[in-house]
Amino acid sequence: MFVQHFFNALTLGSLYGLIAIGYTMVYGILRLINFAHGDMFMLGAYFVFFATTLWALPWSLAVVVAIIGTALCGVLVDRMAYRPLRDAPRISALISAIGVSFFIQNLSLVLFTGLPRAVMRPDWLVNVIKFGDIRILPLAIIVPIVTAALVASLLWVIYRTKPGLAMRAISKDIETTRLMGVPVDKVIAMTFAIGSALAAASGIMWALRYPQINPFMGLVPGNKAFIAAVFGGIGSIQGAVVGGMILGFIEIMVVAFFPGLSGYRDAFAFILLIVILLMKPTGLMGEKLEDKI
Amino acid sequence: MNRKTRNLALTGIAIALLAFFIWWAQGNLDGYKIQVTNLVAVNAILALSLNLIYGFTGMFSLGHAGFMALGAYVNALLTLTQDQKTTMWILDPIAWPFSVMHAPFFLSVVCAGLVAAFVALLIAIPVLRLGGDYLGIATLGFAEIIRVVLTNLSSITNGALGIKGIPGHANLWWNYGWFLITLFFMIRLINSNFGSVLKAIRDDEIAAKNMGINTFFYKVVSFTVGAFFAGVGGALMGSLTTTIDPKMFSFALTFNVLMFTVAGGLGSITGSVIGSIVITVLLEWLRIVENPVTIGSFEIPGIPGMRMVLFSLALILIILFRREGIMGMKEITWDGIFDRSKRGGKSE
């Protein structure tokens, strides 16, 4: 049993981690909690659903379409709702983000209807593998591997390429970076594209693992992933992944070993958040952000 | 007649006009319009309470729905009779002190506010050390925790089934009475020394600290008072809708209250009132798009759910194009209306 719980927790943690990366990247650069990020997760799942059913694309192509489509949505949200507010008080952008999130959810509700949909799952992903008594979905092994690969390539982009260098520069000091001739808005758009693409990847894998999608599916995972980002230290990509993993493990393990607490499952994350904020507001791996006077 | 007596007289006339309007409305408006009018008052109370926390003290709190939920549940438990409670609690029989307690409506609403304020006080002491976005997220987290606890404590709250048949005491008189209490309290508070300190904290907390102000104390008091009125608003809302369940108090509710406050103008009391009126009426008016509309021989089918799409779009547009809301930080006051010509001259 423990091995099964372990793989479940690893899967859930990976999915939280992938969403958390998008939160942490945007917050690191713009100091903005991108409330609409959870909805990118939802859009990713819906893109796959419509690509496979409506446009009858093969599964692998549908995934590519979904990731590109979601990335474009992320860039569009930044362009329309956040970029005009770059010089505004940060709280304005935050309210705008909440507005965008509600807008996407309600528009999806109108366009896709509230009916829960089932995403088509290729057989090779869901035929249970048995090792003696242990039964594991292939997904539970593939999800962590895909996540690790995505995170590794992201870290390579951030620490080894020029756009990555620009991102790190912007997160230190946006004004100076602009003066150095870096096309700041383009780099920020790219950040949104990467973050949304990762959220879409997570959404697609989520839809495969828990095959019921609806327009509000991004709400709870989104909130929890944000908590994972804060827990790991906002601004730090490694921290986001670690935070996601810890959150995934706590959720699965507490419910597995104390079934009486399962009703409080959604509260764990928030309790964890409040504890970490009070003990170490910068998170596990975060850098201290100085208040400028 | 000096200015003070004039203002007092004007306020008296305004209250008399409001009373006359309520008296007229009860006889002449249909149930739906009365309900909307009620909602305006309740929403104004909520908007004022959030404005105190966020607009005047600068604490970004997203926990309003949690405080409202507490208020609504306390009021429901205090106004239902023992028999009603024993028959309604299906999941678990209702626990002892909650099954027998009962209070008249006014007292029950006060208790609702006090419970919300007490919980806010407990939350405030650890959480208000955080600033900015972190505070928003932590308060959001507490609101969610309150909701999860309400869902699970079924021997007190009847769990996910919620509570039905709450006595609908909250008529126009009660709602507008509480609205006036809130409004009067806010005006007095904001125009006092205490209010000035809150604004100082909002504008520059570090400077306020350097002036020797115990900013933490003021923030805790402001947060607690705001939560009290949020609890009152929640109690009235529960009594108005007569049905409550934990799902009702989700983040969307906080978002609505935030919308009233932001649309009216953060840091403006009159703004909150105007914002509540405008947005509440707009939200009801937007129901048109959900019903089929017939123009001549064409029938445009209604689109269910479109109302919230347009509503969130309106919020985004307000933030993009008129960030300061309808009133900004300005107020409409009697002095402002009558002493326009003297602007720039001696003020007192």
XYZ file of C-alpha atoms in Angstrom, chain A residues 1-259:
259
model
C 0.000 0.000 0.000
C 2.703 2.414 0.943
C 4.318 2.172 -2.495
C 1.002 3.042 -4.114
C 0.535 6.029 -1.848
C 4.096 7.039 -2.561
C 3.495 7.085 -6.316
C 0.165 8.876 -5.921
C 1.855 11.523 -3.824
C 4.699 11.824 -6.325
C 2.198 12.356 -9.146
C 0.123 14.900 -7.259
C 3.264 16.682 -6.082
C 4.624 16.867 -9.630
C 1.380 18.336 -10.916
C 1.300 20.949 -8.136
C 4.963 21.686 -8.773
C 4.445 22.332 -12.480
C 1.663 24.838 -11.785
C 3.660 26.406 -8.969
C 6.521 27.204 -11.357
C 4.283 29.572 -13.304
C 3.234 31.406 -10.142
C 6.762 31.694 -8.899
C 8.171 32.944 -12.211
C 5.554 35.656 -12.623
C 5.789 36.683 -8.991
C 9.566 36.747 -9.146
C 9.490 39.113 -12.097
C 6.389 41.263 -11.607
C 5.605 40.769 -7.897
C 2.131 39.818 -9.085
C 0.050 36.878 -7.904
C -1.297 35.718 -11.224
C -4.704 34.526 -10.094
C -5.542 33.553 -13.672
C -2.785 30.947 -13.683
C -5.038 28.192 -12.323
C -7.310 28.823 -15.274
C -4.480 28.224 -17.706
C -4.296 24.772 -16.156
C -7.995 24.335 -16.884
C -7.654 25.656 -20.450
C -4.871 23.179 -21.138
C -7.153 20.293 -20.245
C -10.008 21.684 -22.347
C -7.751 22.255 -25.349
C -6.828 18.571 -25.309
C -10.457 17.604 -24.908
C -11.577 19.666 -27.876
C -8.548 18.812 -29.989
C -9.185 15.092 -29.621
C -12.960 15.166 -29.933
C -13.936 18.178 -32.021
C -10.959 18.381 -34.375
C -10.239 14.640 -34.171
C -6.501 15.152 -33.868
C -4.271 12.264 -32.830
C -3.465 12.341 -29.167
C 0.171 13.417 -29.393
C -0.645 16.297 -31.734
C -3.503 17.364 -29.475
C -1.075 17.759 -26.590
C 1.178 20.008 -28.680
C -1.795 22.100 -29.817
C -3.028 22.397 -26.246
C 0.306 23.547 -24.895
C 0.827 26.127 -27.643
C -2.767 27.336 -27.351
C -2.529 27.782 -23.605
C 0.802 29.568 -23.888
C -0.809 32.020 -26.308
C -3.685 32.558 -23.870
C -1.178 33.343 -21.145
C 0.580 35.905 -23.324
C -2.767 37.422 -24.298
C -3.806 37.816 -20.655
C -0.537 39.573 -19.895
C -0.897 41.869 -22.891
C -4.514 42.856 -22.205
C -4.849 42.861 -18.445
C -1.424 43.221 -16.869
C 0.824 45.200 -19.179
C -1.304 48.384 -19.062
C -0.949 48.265 -15.278
C 2.835 47.885 -15.071
C 3.280 51.323 -13.529
C 0.112 51.205 -11.437
C 0.099 50.259 -7.749
C 0.641 46.527 -7.496
C -2.725 45.997 -5.901
C -4.445 47.195 -9.103
C -2.754 44.470 -11.114
C -3.763 41.968 -8.457
C -7.414 42.973 -8.699
C -7.126 42.813 -12.464
C -5.744 39.286 -12.100
C -8.706 38.243 -9.953
C -11.017 39.784 -12.565
C -9.310 37.901 -15.393
C -9.574 34.659 -13.479
C -13.313 35.081 -12.944
C -13.704 36.170 -16.535
C -11.988 33.064 -17.924
C -13.917 30.756 -15.612
C -17.289 32.248 -16.422
C -16.604 32.526 -20.119
C -15.551 28.871 -20.121
C -18.739 28.042 -18.276
C -20.730 29.732 -21.045
C -18.689 28.290 -23.919
C -17.973 24.776 -22.652
C -21.010 24.428 -20.314
C -20.624 23.230 -16.744
C -21.007 19.577 -17.760
C -18.021 17.548 -16.536
C -16.243 16.080 -19.561
C -14.075 13.020 -19.821
C -10.764 13.345 -21.610
C -9.801 10.461 -23.866
C -6.983 8.457 -22.318
C -4.650 6.342 -24.446
C -4.698 2.764 -23.169
C -0.972 2.479 -22.607
C -1.220 5.195 -19.983
C -3.932 3.652 -17.885
C -3.479 -0.120 -18.054
C -2.539 -0.982 -14.517
C 0.904 -2.538 -14.083
C 1.212 -5.145 -11.355
C 4.356 -5.836 -9.382
C 3.253 -8.627 -7.099
C 0.667 -6.968 -4.854
C 1.419 -3.467 -5.995
C -0.771 -1.994 -8.693
C 0.470 1.166 -10.338
C -0.824 3.235 -13.235
C 1.850 3.837 -15.875
C 0.840 7.482 -15.488
C 2.113 7.522 -11.926
C 5.566 6.766 -13.251
C 5.388 8.881 -16.404
C 4.133 12.066 -14.734
C 7.146 12.466 -12.423
C 9.526 11.684 -15.301
C 7.905 14.231 -17.620
C 7.930 16.755 -14.803
C 11.600 16.184 -14.107
C 12.416 16.596 -17.796
C 10.401 19.820 -18.055
C 11.952 21.283 -14.926
C 15.454 20.367 -16.087
C 14.947 22.058 -19.443
C 13.428 25.096 -17.760
C 16.403 25.414 -15.441
C 18.670 25.149 -18.467
C 16.763 27.978 -20.167
C 16.901 30.172 -17.067
C 20.543 29.640 -16.176
C 22.204 28.955 -19.529
C 20.504 31.074 -22.174
C 20.256 34.779 -22.891
C 16.496 35.119 -22.420
C 16.933 33.319 -19.114
C 19.590 35.791 -18.123
C 17.199 38.612 -19.036
C 14.490 37.071 -16.853
C 16.813 36.874 -13.897
C 17.930 40.451 -14.503
C 14.321 41.686 -14.622
C 13.495 39.974 -11.370
C 16.381 41.828 -9.715
C 15.633 45.275 -11.101
C 13.189 45.880 -13.901
C 14.038 49.541 -14.520
C 17.774 49.062 -14.816
C 17.264 46.071 -17.073
C 15.131 48.186 -19.373
C 17.842 50.833 -19.480
C 20.370 48.187 -20.460
C 18.406 47.682 -23.667
C 16.641 44.443 -22.807
C 13.185 44.212 -24.454
C 11.514 43.831 -21.067
C 7.951 43.414 -22.306
C 8.965 40.641 -24.685
C 10.808 38.785 -21.966
C 7.824 39.106 -19.655
C 5.547 37.800 -22.415
C 7.901 34.858 -22.764
C 7.705 34.242 -19.039
C 3.939 34.087 -19.260
C 4.194 31.737 -22.259
C 6.515 29.354 -20.405
C 4.478 29.454 -17.201
C 1.204 28.849 -19.043
C 2.713 26.049 -21.105
C 3.834 24.285 -17.935
C 0.397 24.823 -16.387
C -1.134 23.312 -19.521
C 1.185 20.312 -19.267
C 0.066 19.882 -15.688
C -3.588 20.306 -16.642
C -3.317 17.678 -19.364
C -1.688 15.174 -17.030
C -4.240 16.020 -14.344
C -7.036 15.324 -16.800
C -5.451 11.952 -17.572
C -5.042 11.087 -13.925
C -8.439 12.364 -12.715
C -10.421 12.221 -15.975
C -13.209 14.682 -15.239
C -12.738 18.244 -16.368
C -14.952 21.250 -15.711
C -14.509 25.034 -15.995
C -13.722 25.417 -12.295
C -11.197 22.610 -12.052
C -8.299 25.066 -11.936
C -9.473 26.807 -8.798
C -8.389 24.420 -6.063
C -5.185 23.058 -7.672
C -4.297 26.642 -8.603
C -4.658 27.881 -5.035
C -2.711 24.944 -3.695
C 0.037 25.374 -6.241
C 0.337 29.002 -5.269
C 0.702 27.896 -1.685
C 3.367 25.444 -2.820
C 5.183 28.333 -4.506
C 5.051 30.436 -1.347
C 6.088 27.461 0.738
C 9.101 26.734 -1.426
C 10.076 30.383 -1.511
C 8.463 32.587 -4.082
C 10.765 33.437 -6.965
C 12.642 30.163 -6.745
C 11.869 27.477 -9.329
C 13.495 24.675 -7.371
C 11.523 25.880 -4.352
C 8.258 25.686 -6.283
C 8.911 22.075 -7.229
C 9.949 21.124 -3.711
C 6.919 22.961 -2.277
C 4.607 21.148 -4.683
C 6.100 17.792 -3.722
C 5.779 18.469 0.002
C 2.186 19.543 -0.427
C 1.373 16.475 -2.523
C 2.939 14.162 0.043
C 1.184 15.796 2.993
C -2.203 15.581 1.311
C -1.923 11.960 0.221
C -0.170 10.660 3.323
C -2.336 12.393 5.917
C -5.501 11.144 4.256
C -3.983 7.676 3.837
C -2.971 7.306 7.472
C -5.663 9.383 9.194
C -8.807 8.749 7.115
